[in-house]
């Protein structure tokens, strides 16, 4: 697995790992947060801290608010009550530039992927590099990353030409290309087969071992079980407007 | 970063950054066309204000320096009165020279109006004396009084009566030309703002994705600003070249009327219209930047 090492080792894509690994207190903190889209409250009085090196799963019935909770974590939404802190900074006090800088340290795999449909896959994956002014990725690094998620052949294809699973793998590649401090993944294994989801999990576990905080929202109990064999993962359940630790059966 | 550095970056561009916003054929063509049309008009407005400026200067200067003395007398007395008038003029301070126009010159003056076959001798045409002033000028009232006493058939026309309104009209035309230039710049800014807003609205999802991956407003704005600036520059350059060519091809009006001037540029004046594309780019830059930052601020 030579290509895998290219991603995990400090290189152009990972040069800040060591510095960031130590000394960041709560990477993302939600403090007594409530949120409502205008109707009733989706959840209230919800607290959660993602520290460096932690691994969390977030489960709960469809419509419980998992995606909403993740959106609060990357400041796409602002809480209706309570506080959200990103890297120690209160979200409400951050202007758009600060939010942009914080998002470069948070890799997100969106449930609906969010690609630029006019750009080929490899440029979509390199987009965080492009917008942060670091130009495109080094070709070998990008090739290594794409080959790790099994998308070397699709590098030149446009996102609408990809299968659901290919899009999700591409989304993960884009989420980690800046070597972020946190990885938030919303149903990352929704459309992919068992073998590929194991590879994806292995990548997340490896990133976690490098000190990154990982939060995965998923319905996939098998995935959670497989993960618990490899890392110390906390499983949280969003139910009846509350966040609770899941039962011991998981 | 220095202004020059930023302009350099804007012109060079970042090939990656340029691609993040998909090309939009319609607003692109709209901007190029608008800038070209506006630049074409601007060349004419500029030519108008420069030509009228020249005209005003020339009329003010040349007509101020010359006057005409007209002698209308019964046939037998014309020669005697002309000689008397010339004597008066020679002794008037402030007059550099006075010259009775020979028949051929009078005929040449009338030719544009009556045609070449005019029998000047058969017509009761007054004798004209051309008077050229020195820099200080002469006292017109005093001269008129002396002429009345010594040369009863002489009428002094010092041109002020019709020169002043002409000079006035010319300088107003120049002001109108400059106003037209300002209006053209304003209309260009308005149209480019609209096109930029349309492009921003059409790329709503692109902007959303760029923000999700950590793009700052300034980065997103730059992608649009650069595009519109380059389009305005290209369009305006084409329009300016066409406008200058059209003016170059205008028939030359100079020989026809002694003090008229063609609607064109003279000498170094041809360099002025070259500023139009740069100004158009500047206007597009400011308008798109304003539109982009405002619309990005609104959608947060
Ligand atoms: N933009 C929105 N405006 C109004 N209501 C919304 C909006 N987005 C989500 N909701 C509602 O909020 C609730 C939570 O949605 P959310 O997407 O967070 O659920 P989820 O737990 O991620 O569900 P799933 O497992 O199906 O992805 C849903 O009832 C949804 O209809
Ligand atoms: Mg969801």
Coordinates of C-alpha atoms and ligand atoms in Angstrom, one line a residue:
Chain A
X1 CA 0.0 0.0 0.0
X2 CA 2.5 2.5 -1.1
X3 CA -0.1 5.1 -2.1
X4 CA -1.6 5.0 1.3
X5 CA 1.6 6.0 2.9
X6 CA 1.7 9.0 0.6
X7 CA -1.4 10.4 2.2
X8 CA -0.7 9.6 5.8
X9 CA 2.9 10.7 6.0
X10 CA 3.9 14.3 6.4
X11 CA 4.3 15.5 2.9
X12 CA 2.8 18.3 0.9
X13 CA -0.6 17.1 2.1
X14 CA 0.3 16.6 5.7
X15 CA 3.0 19.0 6.7
X16 CA 1.0 20.6 9.5
X17 CA 0.0 17.4 11.2
X18 CA 2.6 17.4 13.9
X19 CA 2.1 21.0 14.8
X20 CA -1.7 20.7 15.0
X21 CA -1.7 17.5 16.8
X22 CA -0.6 19.0 20.0
X23 CA -2.0 22.0 21.8
X24 CA -5.5 22.3 20.3
X25 CA -8.0 22.1 23.2
X26 CA -11.6 21.4 22.1
X27 CA -11.4 21.3 18.3
X28 CA -15.2 21.6 17.9
X29 CA -17.4 22.3 20.9
X30 CA -21.2 22.5 21.1
X31 CA -22.4 24.0 24.3
X32 CA -26.1 23.7 25.2
X33 CA -27.0 24.2 21.6
X34 CA -30.5 24.4 20.3
X35 CA -31.6 24.5 16.7
X36 CA -34.8 24.9 14.8
X37 CA -35.6 25.5 11.1
X38 CA -38.5 27.8 12.1
X39 CA -40.9 25.1 13.2
X40 CA -40.4 23.1 16.4
X41 CA -36.9 22.7 17.9
X42 CA -34.9 19.9 16.3
X43 CA -32.8 19.6 19.4
X44 CA -32.1 21.6 22.5
X45 CA -29.6 21.8 25.3
X46 CA -27.2 19.6 23.3
X47 CA -23.5 19.5 24.2
X48 CA -20.7 17.8 22.5
X49 CA -16.9 18.2 22.4
X50 CA -14.8 16.7 19.7
X51 CA -11.3 16.7 21.1
X52 CA -8.1 15.9 19.1
X53 CA -7.8 12.2 18.5
X54 CA -11.4 11.4 19.4
X55 CA -13.6 9.1 17.2
X56 CA -17.4 9.5 17.4
X57 CA -20.3 7.9 15.6
X58 CA -23.6 9.7 15.4
X59 CA -26.7 7.7 14.8
X60 CA -30.4 8.2 15.0
X61 CA -33.5 7.9 13.0
X62 CA -33.8 9.6 9.6
X63 CA -34.9 13.2 10.2
X64 CA -33.6 13.3 13.7
X65 CA -31.2 16.0 12.8
X66 CA -27.8 14.4 12.2
X67 CA -27.0 16.4 9.1
X68 CA -28.2 19.5 10.9
X69 CA -25.9 18.8 13.8
X70 CA -23.0 18.4 11.4
X71 CA -23.9 21.7 9.7
X72 CA -23.7 23.4 13.0
X73 CA -20.2 21.9 13.4
X74 CA -18.9 23.6 10.2
X75 CA -20.8 26.8 10.7
X76 CA -23.1 26.3 7.7
X77 CA -25.9 26.9 10.3
X78 CA -25.7 29.0 13.5
X79 CA -27.4 27.7 16.6
X80 CA -30.7 29.3 17.7
X81 CA -29.5 29.0 21.3
X82 CA -26.2 28.0 23.0
X83 CA -22.7 28.3 21.7
X84 CA -20.7 26.6 19.0
X85 CA -16.9 27.0 19.2
X86 CA -14.5 26.1 16.4
X87 CA -10.9 25.8 17.5
X88 CA -11.8 27.9 20.5
X89 CA -13.6 30.6 18.6
X90 CA -17.3 31.4 19.1
X91 CA -19.0 31.0 15.7
X92 CA -21.3 34.0 16.2
X93 CA -18.2 36.2 16.7
X94 CA -16.6 35.0 13.4
X95 CA -16.8 36.9 10.2
X96 CA -17.0 35.1 6.9
X97 CA -13.3 35.1 6.4
X98 CA -12.7 33.5 9.8
X99 CA -15.3 30.9 9.0
X100 CA -13.6 30.1 5.7
X101 CA -10.3 29.7 7.5
X102 CA -11.9 27.4 10.0
X103 CA -13.4 25.3 7.3
X104 CA -10.0 24.6 5.8
X105 CA -9.3 22.8 9.0
X106 CA -12.5 20.8 8.9
X107 CA -12.8 18.1 6.2
X108 CA -16.5 17.4 5.4
X109 CA -18.0 14.5 3.5
X110 CA -21.4 15.9 2.7
X111 CA -24.4 13.6 2.4
X112 CA -25.1 15.0 -1.1
X113 CA -21.4 15.4 -1.9
X114 CA -21.5 19.0 -3.2
X115 CA -19.2 19.0 -6.3
X116 CA -18.7 21.5 -9.1
X117 CA -20.2 19.6 -11.9
X118 CA -18.2 21.4 -14.6
X119 CA -14.8 20.3 -13.3
X120 CA -13.3 16.9 -13.6
X121 CA -13.1 14.7 -10.5
X122 CA -9.5 15.4 -9.9
X123 CA -10.0 19.2 -9.9
X124 CA -12.9 18.8 -7.6
X125 CA -10.8 16.8 -5.2
X126 CA -8.1 19.4 -5.3
X127 CA -10.5 22.3 -4.9
X128 CA -9.7 23.0 -1.2
X129 CA -6.1 23.5 -2.3
X130 CA -7.1 25.7 -5.1
X131 CA -9.3 28.0 -3.1
X132 CA -6.8 28.3 -0.3
X133 CA -4.3 29.7 -2.8
X134 CA -1.9 26.8 -2.8
X135 CA -2.4 26.1 -6.4
X136 CA -3.3 22.6 -7.6
X137 CA -2.0 19.6 -5.8
X138 CA 1.3 18.0 -6.8
X139 CA 0.4 15.6 -9.5
X140 CA 1.8 12.5 -7.7
X141 CA 0.1 13.4 -4.4
X142 CA -3.2 13.8 -6.1
X143 CA -2.7 10.6 -8.0
X144 CA -1.8 8.7 -4.8
X145 CA -4.9 10.0 -3.1
X146 CA -7.2 9.1 -6.0
X147 CA -5.7 5.7 -6.3
X148 CA -6.2 5.2 -2.6
X149 CA -9.9 5.8 -2.9
X150 CA -9.9 3.7 -6.1
X151 CA -10.7 6.5 -8.5
X152 CA -7.5 6.7 -10.6
X153 CA -9.5 5.7 -13.7
X154 CA -12.2 8.3 -13.1
X155 CA -9.8 11.2 -12.5
X156 CA -10.9 13.0 -15.7
X157 CA -14.6 12.3 -15.4
X158 CA -17.2 14.9 -14.5
X159 CA -19.1 14.3 -11.2
X160 CA -22.4 13.7 -12.9
X161 CA -20.8 10.8 -14.7
X162 CA -19.9 9.0 -11.5
X163 CA -21.7 6.4 -9.5
X164 CA -23.0 7.2 -6.0
X165 CA -20.2 5.3 -4.4
X166 CA -17.6 6.9 -6.6
X167 CA -18.9 10.3 -5.6
X168 CA -18.7 9.4 -2.0
X169 CA -15.1 8.2 -2.2
X170 CA -14.2 11.4 -4.1
X171 CA -15.9 13.4 -1.4
X172 CA -13.8 11.7 1.2
X173 CA -10.6 12.4 -0.8
X174 CA -11.5 16.1 -1.1
X175 CA -12.3 16.2 2.7
X176 CA -8.8 15.1 3.6
X177 CA -6.7 16.7 1.0
X178 CA -5.8 19.7 3.3
X179 CA -5.0 17.3 6.1
X180 CA -7.7 18.9 8.3
X181 CA -7.8 18.7 12.1
X182 CA -11.4 17.3 12.1
X183 CA -13.2 15.0 9.7
X184 CA -17.0 15.1 9.6
X185 CA -18.5 12.4 7.4
X186 CA -22.3 12.3 6.7
X187 CA -23.3 8.8 5.7
X188 CA -19.9 8.2 4.0
X189 CA -20.7 4.6 3.3
X190 CA -24.3 5.1 2.2
X191 CA -23.7 4.0 -1.4
X192 CA -20.7 1.7 -1.3
X193 CA -20.1 -2.0 -0.9
X194 CA -18.8 -3.6 2.2
X195 CA -15.2 -4.0 1.0
X196 CA -14.9 -0.4 0.0
X197 CA -16.6 0.8 3.2
X198 CA -13.9 -1.2 5.1
X199 CA -11.2 0.6 3.2
X200 CA -12.9 3.9 3.9
X201 CA -13.1 3.1 7.6
X202 CA -9.5 2.0 7.6
X203 CA -8.6 5.4 6.2
X204 CA -10.6 7.2 8.8
X205 CA -9.1 5.1 11.6
X206 CA -5.6 5.9 10.3
X207 CA -6.3 9.6 10.2
X208 CA -7.7 9.4 13.7
X209 CA -4.5 7.7 14.9
X210 CA -2.6 10.8 13.5
X211 CA -4.6 12.8 16.0
X212 CA -7.5 14.0 14.0
X213 CA -11.0 14.2 15.5
X214 CA -13.4 12.1 13.5
X215 CA -17.2 12.3 13.6
X216 CA -19.2 9.9 11.4
X217 CA -23.0 10.1 11.0
X218 CA -24.3 6.8 9.9
X219 CA -27.1 4.2 10.0
X220 CA -24.6 1.4 9.3
X221 CA -24.4 -0.6 12.5
X222 CA -22.0 -3.1 10.9
X223 CA -19.6 -0.3 10.2
X224 CA -19.8 0.9 13.8
X225 CA -19.1 -2.6 15.0
X226 CA -16.2 -3.0 12.7
X227 CA -14.8 0.3 13.8
X228 CA -15.1 -0.5 17.5
X229 CA -12.8 -3.4 16.9
X230 CA -10.1 -1.0 15.7
X231 CA -10.5 2.2 17.7
X232 CA -12.0 3.6 20.8
X233 CA -15.1 5.0 19.4
X234 CA -18.0 6.7 21.2
X235 CA -21.4 6.1 19.7
X236 CA -23.9 8.9 20.2
X237 CA -27.6 8.6 19.4
X238 CA -29.8 11.6 18.4
X239 CA -33.3 10.8 19.7
X240 CA -36.2 12.9 21.0
X241 CA -34.2 16.1 20.7
X242 CA -31.4 14.7 22.9
X243 CA -28.0 13.3 22.4
X244 CA -27.4 10.1 24.3
X245 CA -24.7 7.5 24.5
X246 CA -25.9 4.4 22.6
X247 CA -26.5 1.1 24.3
X248 CA -23.8 -1.4 25.0
X249 CA -25.1 -3.6 22.2
X250 CA -23.1 -1.5 19.8
Chain B
X1 CA 0.9 43.9 -2.3
X2 CA 1.6 46.8 -4.5
X3 CA -1.0 48.1 -6.9
X4 CA 1.2 47.1 -9.9
X5 CA 1.5 43.6 -8.4
X6 CA -2.2 43.3 -8.0
X7 CA -2.8 44.5 -11.6
X8 CA -0.2 42.0 -12.7
X9 CA -1.9 39.2 -10.9
X10 CA -5.2 40.2 -12.3
X11 CA -3.9 40.1 -15.9
X12 CA -1.9 36.9 -15.4
X13 CA -4.7 35.2 -13.5
X14 CA -4.5 31.8 -11.8
X15 CA -5.4 29.1 -14.2
X16 CA -7.0 27.0 -11.4
X17 CA -9.0 29.8 -10.0
X18 CA -10.2 30.8 -13.4
X19 CA -11.9 27.4 -13.9
X20 CA -13.8 27.2 -10.6
X21 CA -16.6 29.4 -12.1
X22 CA -18.1 27.8 -15.2
X23 CA -17.9 29.9 -18.4
X24 CA -21.2 31.7 -19.0
X25 CA -21.6 32.3 -22.7
X26 CA -24.5 34.8 -22.4
X27 CA -23.2 37.3 -19.9
X28 CA -19.8 37.0 -21.5
X29 CA -21.1 38.0 -24.9
X30 CA -23.3 40.7 -23.4
X31 CA -20.3 42.3 -21.6
X32 CA -18.0 42.2 -24.7
X33 CA -20.7 43.7 -26.9
X34 CA -21.7 46.4 -24.4
X35 CA -18.1 47.4 -23.9
X36 CA -17.4 47.5 -27.6
X37 CA -20.5 49.6 -28.4
X38 CA -19.8 52.0 -25.5
X39 CA -16.1 52.4 -26.5
X40 CA -17.2 53.1 -30.1
X41 CA -19.5 55.9 -28.9
X42 CA -16.9 57.1 -26.5
X43 CA -14.4 57.6 -29.3
X44 CA -16.9 59.9 -31.0
X45 CA -17.7 61.8 -27.9
X46 CA -14.0 62.3 -27.3
X47 CA -13.5 63.4 -30.9
X48 CA -16.3 65.8 -30.6
X49 CA -15.1 67.4 -27.5
X50 CA -11.5 67.7 -28.8
X51 CA -12.7 69.1 -32.2
X52 CA -14.9 71.7 -30.6
X53 CA -12.2 72.6 -28.2
X54 CA -9.9 73.3 -31.1
X55 CA -12.7 75.2 -32.9
X56 CA -13.3 77.4 -29.9
X57 CA -9.7 78.2 -29.5
X58 CA -9.2 78.9 -33.1
X59 CA -12.2 81.1 -33.5
X60 CA -11.4 83.0 -30.3
X61 CA -7.9 83.6 -31.5
X62 CA -8.1 84.2 -35.2
X63 CA -11.2 86.2 -35.3
X64 CA -10.1 88.4 -32.4
X65 CA -7.0 89.4 -34.4
X66 CA -8.8 90.4 -37.6
X67 CA -11.5 92.9 -38.6
X68 CA -13.1 93.9 -41.8
X69 CA -13.7 97.4 -43.1
X70 CA -16.4 97.6 -45.7
X71 CA -16.7 100.6 -48.0
X72 CA -20.0 101.2 -49.8
X73 CA -19.9 104.3 -51.8
X74 CA -21.2 105.6 -55.2
X75 CA -19.1 104.1 -58.0
X76 CA -16.9 107.1 -58.6
X77 CA -15.9 107.6 -55.0
X78 CA -14.9 104.0 -54.0
X79 CA -11.2 104.4 -54.9
X80 CA -10.9 107.8 -53.1
X81 CA -12.7 106.5 -49.9
X82 CA -10.6 103.4 -49.9
X83 CA -7.4 105.4 -50.0
X84 CA -8.7 107.7 -47.3
X85 CA -9.7 104.7 -45.1
X86 CA -6.3 103.1 -45.5
X87 CA -4.6 106.4 -44.4
X88 CA -6.8 106.5 -41.3
X89 CA -6.0 102.9 -40.5
X90 CA -2.2 103.4 -41.0
X91 CA -2.2 106.0 -38.4
X92 CA -4.4 104.2 -35.9
X93 CA -2.4 102.7 -33.0
X94 CA -2.9 99.0 -32.4
X95 CA -3.4 98.1 -36.1
X96 CA -0.6 96.0 -37.6
X97 CA -1.6 96.1 -41.2
X98 CA -4.5 97.0 -43.5
X99 CA -5.0 95.7 -47.0
X100 CA -7.6 96.4 -49.6
X101 CA -8.7 93.1 -51.0
X102 CA -8.3 92.9 -54.8
X103 CA -11.3 91.8 -56.9
X104 CA -10.0 88.2 -57.3
X105 CA -10.0 87.7 -53.5
X106 CA -13.4 89.1 -53.0
X107 CA -14.6 86.8 -55.8
X108 CA -13.0 83.8 -54.1
X109 CA -14.8 84.7 -50.9
X110 CA -18.1 84.8 -52.7
X111 CA -17.5 81.8 -54.9
X112 CA -18.7 79.2 -52.4
X113 CA -22.1 81.0 -52.3
X114 CA -22.6 82.0 -55.9
X115 CA -20.5 79.7 -58.0
X116 CA -17.4 80.5 -60.1
X117 CA -19.0 82.5 -63.0
X118 CA -19.9 85.4 -60.8
X119 CA -19.4 88.8 -62.7
X120 CA -18.2 90.6 -59.6
X121 CA -17.6 93.8 -61.5
X122 CA -21.2 94.0 -62.6
X123 CA -22.5 93.8 -59.0
X124 CA -22.6 96.6 -56.5
X125 CA -20.1 94.8 -54.2
X126 CA -18.4 96.8 -51.5
X127 CA -14.7 97.2 -51.4
X128 CA -13.3 95.1 -48.4
X129 CA -10.3 96.1 -46.4
X130 CA -8.7 93.4 -44.2
X131 CA -7.5 94.8 -40.9
X132 CA -5.0 92.8 -38.7
X133 CA -4.5 93.9 -35.2
X134 CA -1.4 93.9 -33.0
X135 CA -1.5 91.9 -29.8
X136 CA -2.9 94.9 -27.8
X137 CA -5.7 95.6 -30.2
X138 CA -7.2 99.0 -31.1
X139 CA -9.9 101.2 -29.8
X140 CA -12.9 100.3 -31.9
X141 CA -15.1 103.2 -30.7
X142 CA -12.4 105.8 -31.4
X143 CA -11.7 104.3 -34.9
X144 CA -15.4 104.3 -35.7
X145 CA -15.7 108.0 -34.8
X146 CA -12.7 109.0 -37.0
X147 CA -13.9 106.9 -39.9
X148 CA -17.4 108.5 -39.7
X149 CA -15.8 111.9 -40.0
X150 CA -13.3 111.1 -42.8
X151 CA -14.8 108.2 -44.7
X152 CA -18.6 108.4 -44.7
X153 CA -19.1 105.1 -46.6
X154 CA -17.0 102.9 -44.2
X155 CA -18.4 100.3 -41.9
X156 CA -16.1 98.7 -39.4
X157 CA -16.9 95.1 -38.5
X158 CA -14.7 93.9 -35.7
X159 CA -16.4 90.4 -35.6
X160 CA -17.3 90.4 -31.9
X161 CA -20.9 90.5 -32.7
X162 CA -20.9 87.0 -34.2
X163 CA -17.7 85.7 -32.8
X164 CA -18.8 85.5 -29.2
X165 CA -21.9 83.3 -29.7
X166 CA -19.8 81.0 -31.9
X167 CA -17.1 80.6 -29.3
X168 CA -19.8 80.1 -26.7
X169 CA -21.5 77.4 -28.8
X170 CA -18.2 75.6 -29.4
X171 CA -17.3 75.5 -25.7
X172 CA -20.7 74.3 -24.9
X173 CA -20.4 71.5 -27.4
X174 CA -17.1 70.6 -25.8
X175 CA -18.9 70.4 -22.4
X176 CA -21.6 68.2 -24.0
X177 CA -19.0 65.9 -25.4
X178 CA -17.4 65.5 -22.0
X179 CA -20.8 64.9 -20.4
X180 CA -21.5 62.2 -23.0
X181 CA -18.2 60.5 -22.0
X182 CA -19.2 60.5 -18.4
X183 CA -22.7 59.2 -19.2
X184 CA -21.1 56.4 -21.4
X185 CA -18.9 55.4 -18.5
X186 CA -21.9 55.4 -16.1
X187 CA -24.0 53.3 -18.5
X188 CA -21.2 50.9 -19.0
X189 CA -20.8 50.5 -15.2
X190 CA -24.6 49.9 -14.8
X191 CA -24.7 47.3 -17.6
X192 CA -21.7 45.4 -16.4
X193 CA -23.1 45.5 -12.8
X194 CA -26.3 43.9 -14.1
X195 CA -24.4 41.2 -16.1
X196 CA -22.2 40.5 -13.1
X197 CA -25.2 40.1 -10.9
X198 CA -26.8 37.7 -13.4
X199 CA -23.6 35.7 -13.5
X200 CA -23.5 35.5 -9.7
X201 CA -27.1 34.5 -9.4
X202 CA -26.6 31.8 -12.1
X203 CA -23.7 30.4 -10.1
X204 CA -25.4 30.1 -6.8
X205 CA -24.5 26.5 -6.3
X206 CA -20.9 27.0 -7.4
X207 CA -20.5 29.8 -4.8
X208 CA -22.1 27.5 -2.2
X209 CA -19.6 24.7 -2.9
X210 CA -16.6 27.1 -2.9
X211 CA -17.6 28.4 0.5
X212 CA -18.0 24.9 1.9
X213 CA -14.4 24.1 0.9
X214 CA -13.1 27.2 2.6
X215 CA -13.0 29.9 -0.1
X216 CA -13.0 33.5 1.1
X217 CA -15.3 36.1 -0.4
X218 CA -12.3 37.9 -1.9
X219 CA -11.3 34.7 -3.8
X220 CA -14.8 34.1 -5.2
X221 CA -15.2 37.7 -6.1
X222 CA -11.9 37.7 -7.9
X223 CA -12.9 34.8 -10.1
X224 CA -15.8 37.0 -11.4
X225 CA -14.0 40.3 -11.4
X226 CA -11.1 39.1 -13.4
X227 CA -13.4 37.6 -16.0
X228 CA -15.5 40.7 -16.4
X229 CA -12.5 43.0 -16.5
X230 CA -10.8 41.1 -19.2
X231 CA -14.0 40.9 -21.3
X232 CA -14.6 44.7 -20.9
X233 CA -11.0 45.3 -21.9
X234 CA -11.3 43.1 -25.0
X235 CA -14.6 44.5 -26.0
X236 CA -13.6 48.1 -25.5
X237 CA -10.3 47.6 -27.4
X238 CA -12.3 46.3 -30.4
X239 CA -14.8 49.2 -30.1
X240 CA -12.1 51.8 -29.8
X241 CA -10.2 50.5 -32.9
X242 CA -13.4 50.5 -34.9
X243 CA -14.3 54.0 -33.7
X244 CA -10.8 55.3 -34.5
X245 CA -11.0 53.7 -38.0
X246 CA -14.4 55.3 -38.6
X247 CA -13.0 58.7 -37.6
X248 CA -9.9 58.2 -39.7
X249 CA -12.1 57.5 -42.7
X250 CA -14.2 60.7 -42.3
X251 CA -13.8 63.1 -45.2
X252 CA -11.5 66.0 -44.3
X253 CA -13.6 69.2 -43.8
X254 CA -10.7 71.6 -43.4
X255 CA -10.2 73.0 -47.0
X256 CA -13.9 73.7 -47.4
X257 CA -14.3 76.3 -44.7
X258 CA -11.3 78.4 -43.6
X259 CA -11.9 78.2 -39.9
X260 CA -14.0 75.0 -39.7
X261 CA -12.2 71.9 -38.4
X262 CA -12.8 68.2 -39.1
X263 CA -14.3 65.9 -36.4
X264 CA -11.1 64.1 -35.8
X265 CA -8.0 63.8 -33.8
X266 CA -4.8 65.8 -34.5
X267 CA -1.3 64.5 -34.0
X268 CA -0.8 63.4 -30.4
X269 CA -4.6 63.7 -30.0
X270 CA -4.8 60.2 -31.5
X271 CA -3.3 58.8 -28.3
X272 CA -6.2 59.9 -26.2
X273 CA -8.8 57.3 -27.4
X274 CA -6.2 54.6 -26.5
X275 CA -7.1 55.3 -22.9
X276 CA -10.7 54.2 -23.5
X277 CA -10.1 50.4 -23.2
X278 CA -8.1 51.0 -20.0
X279 CA -10.9 53.1 -18.5
X280 CA -13.5 50.5 -19.6
X281 CA -11.5 47.8 -17.8
X282 CA -11.2 50.0 -14.7
X283 CA -15.0 50.7 -14.7
X284 CA -15.7 46.9 -15.2
X285 CA -13.3 46.0 -12.4
X286 CA -14.9 48.5 -9.9
X287 CA -18.5 47.6 -11.0
X288 CA -18.0 43.8 -10.8
X289 CA -16.1 44.0 -7.5
X290 CA -18.8 46.1 -6.0
X291 CA -21.6 43.8 -7.3
X292 CA -19.8 40.6 -6.2
X293 CA -18.9 41.7 -2.7
X294 CA -22.3 43.0 -2.1
X295 CA -24.1 39.9 -3.4
X296 CA -21.7 37.6 -1.4
X297 CA -22.4 39.7 1.7
X298 CA -26.2 39.3 1.2
X299 CA -26.2 35.6 0.8
X300 CA -24.3 34.7 4.0
Ligands
LIG1 N1 -33.4 23.6 5.1 C1 -34.3 23.1 5.9 N2 -35.5 23.8 6.1 C2 -36.4 23.2 6.9 N3 -36.4 22.0 7.5 C3 -35.3 21.3 7.2 C4 -34.2 21.8 6.4 N4 -33.2 20.8 6.4 C5 -33.7 19.8 7.2 N5 -34.9 20.1 7.7 C6 -35.7 19.2 8.5 O1 -35.0 19.0 9.7 C7 -35.1 17.7 10.1 C8 -33.7 17.1 10.3 O2 -33.1 17.0 9.0 P1 -31.6 16.3 8.9 O3 -31.3 16.4 7.5 O4 -30.7 17.0 9.9 O5 -31.9 14.8 9.4 P2 -30.9 13.6 9.3 O6 -30.9 13.0 10.7 O7 -29.7 13.9 8.7 O8 -31.8 12.6 8.4 P3 -31.2 11.4 7.4 O9 -30.7 10.3 8.2 O10 -32.3 11.1 6.6 O11 -30.1 12.0 6.6 C9 -35.9 17.0 9.1 O12 -37.2 16.8 9.6 C10 -35.9 17.9 7.9 O13 -37.1 17.8 7.2
LIG2 MG1 -28.7 13.4 7.0

